[in-house]
Short mmCIF file of C-alpha atoms in Angstrom, two decimals:
data_model
loop_
_atom_site.label_atom_id
_atom_site.label_comp_id
_atom_site.label_asym_id
_atom_site.label_seq_id
_atom_site.Cartn_x
_atom_site.Cartn_y
_atom_site.Cartn_z
CA MET Q 1 68.31 111.26 110.51
CA GLN Q 2 69.87 112.62 107.31
CA CYS Q 3 73.83 110.31 107.90
CA LEU Q 4 71.03 107.62 108.17
CA SER Q 5 68.95 108.14 104.97
CA ILE Q 6 72.38 108.67 103.08
CA ILE Q 7 73.74 104.87 104.63
CA LYS Q 8 70.35 103.33 103.46
CA ASP Q 9 70.22 105.12 100.32
CA MET Q 10 73.75 103.49 99.99
CA LYS Q 11 72.62 99.84 100.24
CA GLU Q 12 70.27 100.68 97.00
CA ILE Q 13 73.94 101.34 95.12
CA ILE Q 14 75.35 98.00 93.45
CA ARG Q 15 78.12 98.08 91.11
CA GLN Q 16 76.48 95.07 88.82
CA THR Q 17 79.75 94.85 86.76
CA TYR Q 18 81.59 93.82 89.73
CA LEU Q 19 79.33 91.59 90.46
CA ASP Q 20 78.64 90.07 86.89
CA ARG Q 21 82.17 89.58 86.27
CA ILE Q 22 82.35 87.49 89.36
CA GLU Q 23 79.10 84.93 89.29
CA LYS Q 24 80.89 84.85 85.33
CA PHE Q 25 84.02 82.53 87.09
CA LEU Q 26 81.94 80.59 89.57
CA GLY Q 27 82.03 76.54 88.89
CA LYS Q 28 85.00 76.87 86.78
CA ASP Q 29 87.90 75.63 89.29
CA THR Q 30 88.99 79.29 90.16
CA ILE Q 31 89.87 81.28 92.50
CA ILE Q 32 88.29 84.94 91.96
CA ILE Q 33 90.06 88.02 93.61
CA LEU Q 34 89.30 91.67 93.66
CA THR Q 35 92.24 93.54 94.11
CA GLY Q 36 92.27 97.68 93.71
CA GLN Q 37 93.40 100.51 95.37
CA ARG Q 38 91.53 100.05 99.48
CA ARG Q 39 88.95 102.45 99.56
CA VAL Q 40 87.79 101.91 95.54
CA GLY Q 41 84.87 99.61 96.64
CA LYS Q 42 86.23 95.90 96.99
CA SER Q 43 84.77 95.67 99.83
CA SER Q 44 81.38 96.59 99.91
CA ILE Q 45 80.96 94.47 96.18
CA LEU Q 46 82.10 91.85 98.37
CA ARG Q 47 79.83 92.33 100.91
CA LEU Q 48 77.17 92.31 98.05
CA PHE Q 49 77.71 89.55 96.71
CA LYS Q 50 77.82 87.79 100.24
CA SER Q 51 74.37 89.03 100.93
CA LYS Q 52 73.08 87.54 97.22
CA VAL Q 53 74.98 84.38 98.26
CA GLU Q 54 73.12 84.05 101.54
CA THR Q 55 69.87 84.04 100.09
CA LEU Q 56 70.77 80.16 97.83
CA ASP Q 57 69.43 77.30 100.19
CA ASP Q 58 72.70 75.25 99.30
CA ALA Q 59 75.12 78.10 99.58
CA ASN Q 60 76.97 78.11 103.60
CA VAL Q 61 78.90 81.65 103.62
CA ILE Q 62 82.79 81.84 105.81
CA TYR Q 63 83.34 85.34 105.87
CA VAL Q 64 86.30 87.56 107.11
CA ASN Q 65 87.07 90.94 107.22
CA LYS Q 66 90.66 91.45 108.23
CA GLU Q 67 89.82 95.55 108.17
CA LYS Q 68 87.31 94.35 111.20
CA LYS Q 69 88.45 93.98 114.87
CA GLU Q 70 86.26 90.50 115.46
CA PHE Q 71 88.77 88.98 112.87
CA ASP Q 72 91.95 89.86 114.82
CA ALA Q 73 92.55 87.01 116.15
CA ILE Q 74 93.24 85.51 112.23
CA ARG Q 75 96.58 86.11 112.07
CA SER Q 76 98.15 83.47 109.85
CA TYR Q 77 97.21 80.98 107.19
CA LEU Q 78 96.65 78.77 110.19
CA ASP Q 79 93.97 81.18 112.29
CA LEU Q 80 92.51 81.42 109.03
CA ASN Q 81 92.06 77.05 108.41
CA ASP Q 82 90.74 76.81 111.86
CA TYR Q 83 88.41 79.41 111.72
CA ILE Q 84 86.80 77.52 108.05
CA ASP Q 85 86.95 74.32 109.23
CA GLU Q 86 84.88 75.31 112.83
CA HIS Q 87 82.36 76.97 109.96
CA ARG Q 88 82.58 74.47 107.56
CA ASN Q 89 79.14 72.49 105.92
CA PRO Q 90 80.16 69.53 104.15
CA SER Q 91 76.55 69.26 102.61
CA LYS Q 92 76.22 72.65 100.71
CA THR Q 93 78.74 74.70 98.51
CA ASN Q 94 80.65 76.92 101.06
CA TYR Q 95 81.57 80.13 99.73
CA ILE Q 96 84.78 81.13 101.69
CA LEU Q 97 85.02 85.12 101.16
CA VAL Q 98 88.02 87.20 102.71
CA ASP Q 99 88.52 90.61 102.36
CA GLU Q 100 92.08 92.21 102.18
CA ILE Q 101 93.48 88.81 102.38
CA GLN Q 102 97.37 89.89 102.44
CA GLU Q 103 96.82 91.76 106.26
CA ILE Q 104 97.19 87.57 107.04
CA GLU Q 105 100.31 85.43 106.81
CA GLN Q 106 101.45 83.34 104.08
CA PHE Q 107 97.53 83.03 103.57
CA GLU Q 108 98.28 81.70 99.92
CA LYS Q 109 98.88 78.39 101.63
CA SER Q 110 95.21 78.17 102.71
CA VAL Q 111 93.65 79.53 99.31
CA ARG Q 112 96.00 76.47 97.53
CA SER Q 113 94.59 74.00 100.51
CA TYR Q 114 90.87 74.94 99.84
CA TYR Q 115 90.82 75.72 96.27
CA GLU Q 116 91.66 71.58 95.81
CA GLU Q 117 88.02 70.91 97.37
CA ASP Q 118 84.95 70.27 95.88
CA ASP Q 119 82.21 72.15 97.58
CA ILE Q 120 84.55 75.36 97.90
CA GLU Q 121 84.43 78.08 96.14
CA ILE Q 122 86.40 80.83 96.68
CA VAL Q 123 86.07 85.10 96.27
CA ILE Q 124 88.89 87.13 97.75
CA THR Q 125 90.22 90.91 97.79
CA GLY Q 126 93.55 92.65 97.78
CA SER Q 127 95.03 95.62 98.00
CA ASN Q 128 98.93 95.16 96.90
CA SER Q 129 99.33 93.71 93.63
CA LYS Q 130 102.86 92.27 94.95
CA MET Q 131 100.49 89.54 96.27
CA LEU Q 132 99.42 88.24 92.71
CA SER Q 133 102.95 88.61 91.40
CA SER Q 134 104.93 86.62 94.22
CA ASP Q 135 102.76 85.24 97.01
CA LEU Q 136 99.96 83.48 94.73
CA SER Q 137 101.18 83.19 91.57
CA THR Q 138 103.98 80.81 92.98
CA LEU Q 139 101.26 78.60 94.42
CA ILE Q 140 98.52 78.68 92.15
CA GLY Q 141 99.90 79.39 88.85
CA GLY Q 142 97.36 80.52 86.12
CA ARG Q 143 94.25 79.10 88.73
CA TYR Q 144 92.89 82.97 89.45
CA LYS Q 145 90.94 85.56 88.11
CA GLU Q 146 91.46 89.02 88.77
CA ILE Q 147 89.16 91.73 88.62
CA TYR Q 148 90.34 94.73 89.35
CA VAL Q 149 88.45 97.56 90.81
CA GLN Q 150 88.19 101.26 90.25
CA SER Q 151 87.21 104.22 91.40
CA LEU Q 152 83.98 105.63 90.67
CA SER Q 153 83.29 105.86 86.83
CA TYR Q 154 81.69 108.97 85.60
CA VAL Q 155 78.51 107.50 85.45
CA GLU Q 156 78.72 106.07 89.03
CA PHE Q 157 79.97 108.98 89.77
CA LEU Q 158 76.40 111.04 89.25
CA GLN Q 159 74.73 107.65 90.04
CA PHE Q 160 76.33 107.71 93.74
CA HIS Q 161 76.02 111.38 94.14
CA LYS Q 162 72.24 111.51 92.90
CA LEU Q 163 73.44 114.08 89.69
CA ALA Q 164 72.13 114.55 85.96
CA ASP Q 165 74.59 114.78 83.58
CA SER Q 166 75.74 118.26 82.93
CA ASP Q 167 78.95 120.61 82.78
CA GLU Q 168 79.08 121.27 86.61
CA ALA Q 169 78.68 117.61 87.13
CA LEU Q 170 81.60 116.73 85.28
CA SER Q 171 83.37 119.59 87.18
CA LYS Q 172 83.07 118.34 90.46
CA TYR Q 173 84.23 114.78 88.74
CA ILE Q 174 87.26 116.29 87.52
CA GLN Q 175 88.38 118.10 90.49
CA LEU Q 176 86.87 115.38 93.38
CA GLY Q 177 87.61 111.93 91.64
CA GLY Q 178 85.32 108.72 92.29
CA LEU Q 179 86.33 107.19 95.96
CA PRO Q 180 82.71 106.35 97.33
CA GLY Q 181 83.06 107.52 100.04
CA LEU Q 182 82.16 110.72 99.46
CA VAL Q 183 78.81 110.00 99.08
CA LYS Q 184 78.92 109.89 103.25
CA ILE Q 185 81.29 113.09 102.84
CA GLY Q 186 79.81 115.43 100.56
CA LEU Q 187 81.01 117.20 97.63
CA ASP Q 188 81.87 119.62 99.76
CA GLU Q 189 86.06 120.85 98.93
CA GLN Q 190 87.46 121.28 102.36
CA ASP Q 191 85.68 117.82 103.28
CA ALA Q 192 86.73 115.88 100.63
CA ARG Q 193 90.56 116.92 100.28
CA GLU Q 194 90.58 115.73 103.85
CA TYR Q 195 88.89 112.35 103.18
CA GLN Q 196 90.94 111.82 100.26
CA MET Q 197 94.55 112.15 102.08
CA ASP Q 198 93.12 110.26 104.35
CA VAL Q 199 92.25 107.28 102.23
CA TYR Q 200 96.07 108.84 100.83
CA HIS Q 201 97.78 107.98 103.85
CA THR Q 202 95.78 105.04 105.01
CA VAL Q 203 97.14 103.01 101.48
CA LEU Q 204 101.02 104.16 102.00
CA LEU Q 205 101.26 103.08 105.49
CA LYS Q 206 99.94 99.84 104.87
CA ASP Q 207 100.44 98.45 102.12
CA VAL Q 208 103.71 101.23 101.00
CA ILE Q 209 105.66 101.52 103.92
CA MET Q 210 104.90 98.81 106.54
CA ARG Q 211 104.80 96.10 103.96
CA ASN Q 212 108.30 97.20 102.11
CA GLN Q 213 109.28 98.23 105.72
CA ILE Q 214 110.34 101.76 104.01
CA ARG Q 215 113.49 103.96 105.45
CA ASN Q 216 112.97 107.06 103.86
CA VAL Q 217 109.47 107.92 104.33
CA PRO Q 218 109.82 112.17 103.60
CA PHE Q 219 111.71 110.84 100.36
CA LEU Q 220 108.83 108.04 99.42
CA GLU Q 221 106.13 111.30 100.32
CA ASN Q 222 108.11 113.79 98.16
CA LEU Q 223 108.04 111.11 94.92
CA ALA Q 224 104.69 110.77 95.50
CA ARG Q 225 103.65 114.52 95.49
CA PHE Q 226 105.78 114.69 92.05
CA LEU Q 227 104.32 112.46 90.38
CA ALA Q 228 101.06 113.46 91.10
CA ASP Q 229 102.27 117.18 89.79
CA ASN Q 230 103.66 115.75 86.66
CA THR Q 231 100.43 113.17 85.78
CA GLY Q 232 101.11 112.78 81.92
CA LYS Q 233 104.70 113.92 81.72
CA ILE Q 234 107.14 111.36 79.70
CA ILE Q 235 109.45 111.31 83.24
CA SER Q 236 112.64 108.94 83.67
CA ALA Q 237 114.13 107.07 87.36
CA ASN Q 238 117.55 109.54 86.48
CA GLY Q 239 115.18 112.84 85.81
CA ILE Q 240 113.62 112.22 88.96
CA ALA Q 241 117.30 111.63 90.53
CA LYS Q 242 118.35 114.67 89.48
CA TYR Q 243 115.26 116.83 90.45
CA MET Q 244 115.45 115.41 94.10
CA LYS Q 245 118.92 116.45 94.61
CA SER Q 246 118.52 119.55 93.46
CA GLN Q 247 116.08 119.54 95.72
CA GLY Q 248 118.61 118.62 98.04
CA GLU Q 249 117.96 115.09 98.53
CA ASN Q 250 120.92 112.31 97.52
CA ILE Q 251 118.35 110.08 96.06
CA THR Q 252 119.78 106.87 93.70
CA SER Q 253 117.72 106.40 90.41
CA THR Q 254 117.16 103.06 91.86
CA ILE Q 255 115.30 103.87 94.78
CA VAL Q 256 113.36 105.95 92.34
CA ILE Q 257 112.82 102.93 90.34
CA ASN Q 258 112.01 100.76 93.50
CA TYR Q 259 109.90 103.35 95.56
CA THR Q 260 108.35 103.70 92.24
CA LYS Q 261 107.25 100.27 91.66
CA PHE Q 262 105.79 100.18 95.71
CA LEU Q 263 103.34 103.34 95.09
CA CYS Q 264 102.19 101.21 91.87
CA ASP Q 265 101.86 97.81 93.51
CA ALA Q 266 99.23 99.84 96.24
CA TYR Q 267 97.65 101.19 93.54
CA ILE Q 268 97.99 104.57 93.84
CA ILE Q 269 99.73 104.46 90.43
CA HIS Q 270 99.82 103.26 87.53
CA LYS Q 271 103.08 103.23 85.32
CA VAL Q 272 101.96 103.42 81.53
CA ASN Q 273 104.48 102.33 78.67
CA ARG Q 274 105.89 104.09 75.35
CA TYR Q 275 105.25 102.25 72.18
CA ASP Q 276 106.91 102.88 69.00
CA ILE Q 277 103.76 102.88 66.61
CA HIS Q 278 105.69 102.39 63.26
CA GLY Q 279 108.46 100.10 65.25
CA LYS Q 280 105.85 98.13 66.71
CA ARG Q 281 108.16 97.58 69.39
CA LEU Q 282 108.41 98.78 73.40
CA PHE Q 283 110.75 101.37 74.75
CA GLU Q 284 112.47 100.23 77.72
CA SER Q 285 112.88 103.43 79.67
CA ASN Q 286 110.71 106.44 80.07
CA ASP Q 287 106.96 106.35 81.51
CA LYS Q 288 104.14 107.79 82.46
CA PHE Q 289 102.10 107.27 85.16
CA TYR Q 290 98.47 108.50 86.49
CA PHE Q 291 97.08 108.47 89.43
CA GLU Q 292 94.09 105.44 90.25
CA ASP Q 293 91.77 108.63 91.45
CA ASN Q 294 92.22 111.78 90.12
CA GLY Q 295 90.25 113.42 93.15
CA ILE Q 296 94.06 112.11 95.51
CA ARG Q 297 95.95 113.16 92.67
CA ASN Q 298 93.85 117.03 92.89
CA ALA Q 299 94.93 116.33 97.03
CA LEU Q 300 98.06 115.69 97.03
CA ALA Q 301 98.84 118.92 93.76
CA GLY Q 302 97.33 121.44 95.88
CA GLY Q 303 95.77 124.45 94.26
CA SER Q 304 93.18 124.76 91.86
CA ARG Q 305 92.68 123.18 88.46
CA GLU Q 306 93.26 126.52 86.33
CA GLY Q 307 96.40 125.54 85.70
CA ASP Q 308 97.05 121.32 85.15
CA VAL Q 309 92.91 120.38 83.77
CA GLU Q 310 94.68 118.67 80.72
CA LYS Q 311 96.83 116.39 83.04
CA VAL Q 312 93.54 115.39 85.48
CA ILE Q 313 91.61 114.96 81.91
CA GLU Q 314 94.37 112.92 81.26
CA ASN Q 315 94.55 110.77 83.63
CA ILE Q 316 90.75 110.32 83.67
CA ILE Q 317 90.87 109.58 80.03
CA TYR Q 318 93.26 106.98 80.83
CA ASN Q 319 91.39 105.41 83.81
CA HIS Q 320 88.26 104.99 81.57
CA LEU Q 321 89.97 104.07 78.95
CA ARG Q 322 91.04 100.79 81.31
CA ARG Q 323 87.78 100.63 82.75
CA LEU Q 324 86.53 99.90 79.00
CA GLY Q 325 88.98 97.10 78.82
CA TYR Q 326 91.78 98.10 76.86
CA GLU Q 327 95.61 97.95 77.24
CA VAL Q 328 97.22 101.39 77.57
CA MET Q 329 100.35 102.67 76.02
CA VAL Q 330 102.04 105.80 75.13
CA GLY Q 331 102.21 106.36 71.66
CA GLN Q 332 105.29 107.40 69.92
CA LEU Q 333 106.01 108.68 66.57
CA GLN Q 334 108.89 110.41 64.74
CA ALA Q 335 107.16 113.57 64.67
CA GLY Q 336 105.20 113.17 67.68
CA GLU Q 337 103.39 111.37 70.33
CA ILE Q 338 99.63 109.78 70.69
CA ASP Q 339 98.31 109.80 74.61
CA PHE Q 340 97.81 106.68 74.40
CA VAL Q 341 97.46 103.69 72.36
CA CYS Q 342 94.80 100.80 73.22
CA THR Q 343 94.20 97.23 72.82
CA LYS Q 344 92.39 94.93 73.48
CA PRO Q 345 92.99 91.15 73.21
CA GLU Q 346 90.22 90.41 70.24
CA GLY Q 347 93.00 92.65 67.86
CA LYS Q 348 90.62 95.76 68.68
CA ARG Q 349 92.93 99.31 68.75
CA VAL Q 350 92.26 102.44 69.14
CA TYR Q 351 93.71 105.47 69.14
CA VAL Q 352 93.65 108.61 71.98
CA GLN Q 353 94.23 112.51 71.99
CA ALA Q 354 93.57 114.17 75.23
CA SER Q 355 93.27 117.67 74.92
CA PHE Q 356 91.21 120.22 77.65
CA ILE Q 357 89.76 123.02 74.36
CA ILE Q 358 90.54 122.85 70.65
CA ALA Q 359 90.57 126.59 70.48
CA ASP Q 360 93.58 127.74 67.28
CA ASP Q 361 94.66 125.99 64.72
CA ASN Q 362 98.08 125.57 66.49
CA THR Q 363 96.24 123.59 69.11
CA ARG Q 364 94.06 121.59 66.36
CA GLU Q 365 96.94 120.24 64.49
CA ARG Q 366 99.09 119.11 67.56
CA GLU Q 367 95.94 116.66 68.16
CA PHE Q 368 94.60 115.86 64.87
CA GLY Q 369 97.80 115.77 62.90
CA ASN Q 370 99.77 113.59 64.98
CA LEU Q 371 96.71 111.03 64.36
CA HIS Q 372 96.73 111.93 60.66
CA GLY Q 373 99.83 111.05 60.66
CA ILE Q 374 99.34 107.17 61.48
CA LYS Q 375 98.54 105.28 58.63
CA ASP Q 376 96.09 102.54 59.48
CA ASN Q 377 92.58 102.09 59.61
CA TYR Q 378 91.72 101.74 63.13
CA PRO Q 379 89.88 103.78 64.57
CA LYS Q 380 91.14 107.62 66.08
CA TYR Q 381 89.57 110.45 68.52
CA VAL Q 382 90.25 113.22 69.88
CA ILE Q 383 89.18 113.81 73.17
CA SER Q 384 88.10 117.35 74.62
CA MET Q 385 85.63 119.68 76.50
CA THR Q 386 85.94 122.03 73.80
CA PRO Q 387 82.26 123.93 73.72
CA LEU Q 388 79.46 122.98 71.55
CA VAL Q 389 81.32 119.59 70.74
CA SER Q 390 79.87 116.76 71.04
CA LYS Q 391 81.03 114.52 68.21
CA THR Q 392 82.16 115.61 65.05
CA ASP Q 393 84.69 113.72 62.49
CA ASP Q 394 87.62 115.19 61.09
CA ASN Q 395 89.64 113.48 58.13
CA GLY Q 396 88.92 110.25 59.35
CA VAL Q 397 89.71 111.27 63.12
CA THR Q 398 86.60 111.10 65.85
CA HIS Q 399 86.19 114.52 67.92
CA LEU Q 400 84.31 113.67 71.20
CA HIS Q 401 83.31 115.27 74.19
CA LEU Q 402 84.25 114.33 77.66
CA ARG Q 403 81.05 113.76 78.47
CA LYS Q 404 80.27 112.16 75.63
CA PHE Q 405 83.49 109.43 75.87
CA LEU Q 406 82.56 109.05 79.96
CA THR Q 407 78.68 108.09 79.21
CA GLU Q 408 79.57 105.80 75.79
CA SER Q 409 81.54 103.45 75.00
CA ILE Q 410 84.58 104.19 72.12
#
């Protein structure tokens, strides 16, 4: 009975921001694509949209979920065409909704064909960015809108698990991350870790190994663990290759670059470029990597968070900055580094330093000093978990508690 109650409650949880963004682009001759790592909630958002559309008198919904066995027969774009034609209603607006469309061979041909029809709206989901960079863009150019779906924000985490905002709840979020499926599993750490590793291995198999025909699977898994151990550190392909060689694996930097890209394509990790703040240019090598879900990152890294909590905090801050709509880069100064240089298309910019606790003058100078060295008028923040700090000012640099940052915008 308890399980049924949880499932019933889950139906009431609506990630309205994503539904609003879908509706914003309806009727604008735009193919809408929900992208992101598997199990971050794309399917649920699509089902919620489907339920809403089904209430409209002039709507006909054609729904395909490639993770359900009932749609196994739809293997190619020809099968998809046949299914759509069979269920199409010419007297209504036909909403073609396809979940995990990359599982259908040459799906882009169907999308291009039906996109041209006046009575069609197309909303699809996919778990591999290569689908956009090559499969789709070649055929449909800029006629699509990508809506990137992330794992749960801290506020959504509180909503899903019916928790009040507190230090204890934040600790759970830091430790276990934001996969929506945890609402069914619960927040017991052992159960959560088993679920997170199941999700990770599914993504690795379907969206990395099978899609890219990976042969050296042990190295791929070692690479993912290495990136988990070194989250937020500036690393290079040559550096990883040398490290792997020291561990007995003869791996070239080219293989490191390729395999890292495959992990990025599947949205397991995100590569963040370095930006010369004074010279206003991008560096071409040595990047940082962050995980889409800090719970999966922690499961791969193993152990407790006592020794690497700064890495996890930095990972969480990076993902929330993305959630707020910023393009994020790592800032490079002659005298040091700024964790994040964040910009928006309209020209807004903020600088952010991530820290665990500002406990002494040396730490304060390291975190605040680099920001003080940037001679422009854009907002500057240090985000930490320092006790008793909510929001303070230090000579033009705002010190913000992590909980406040995750529940408000900057």
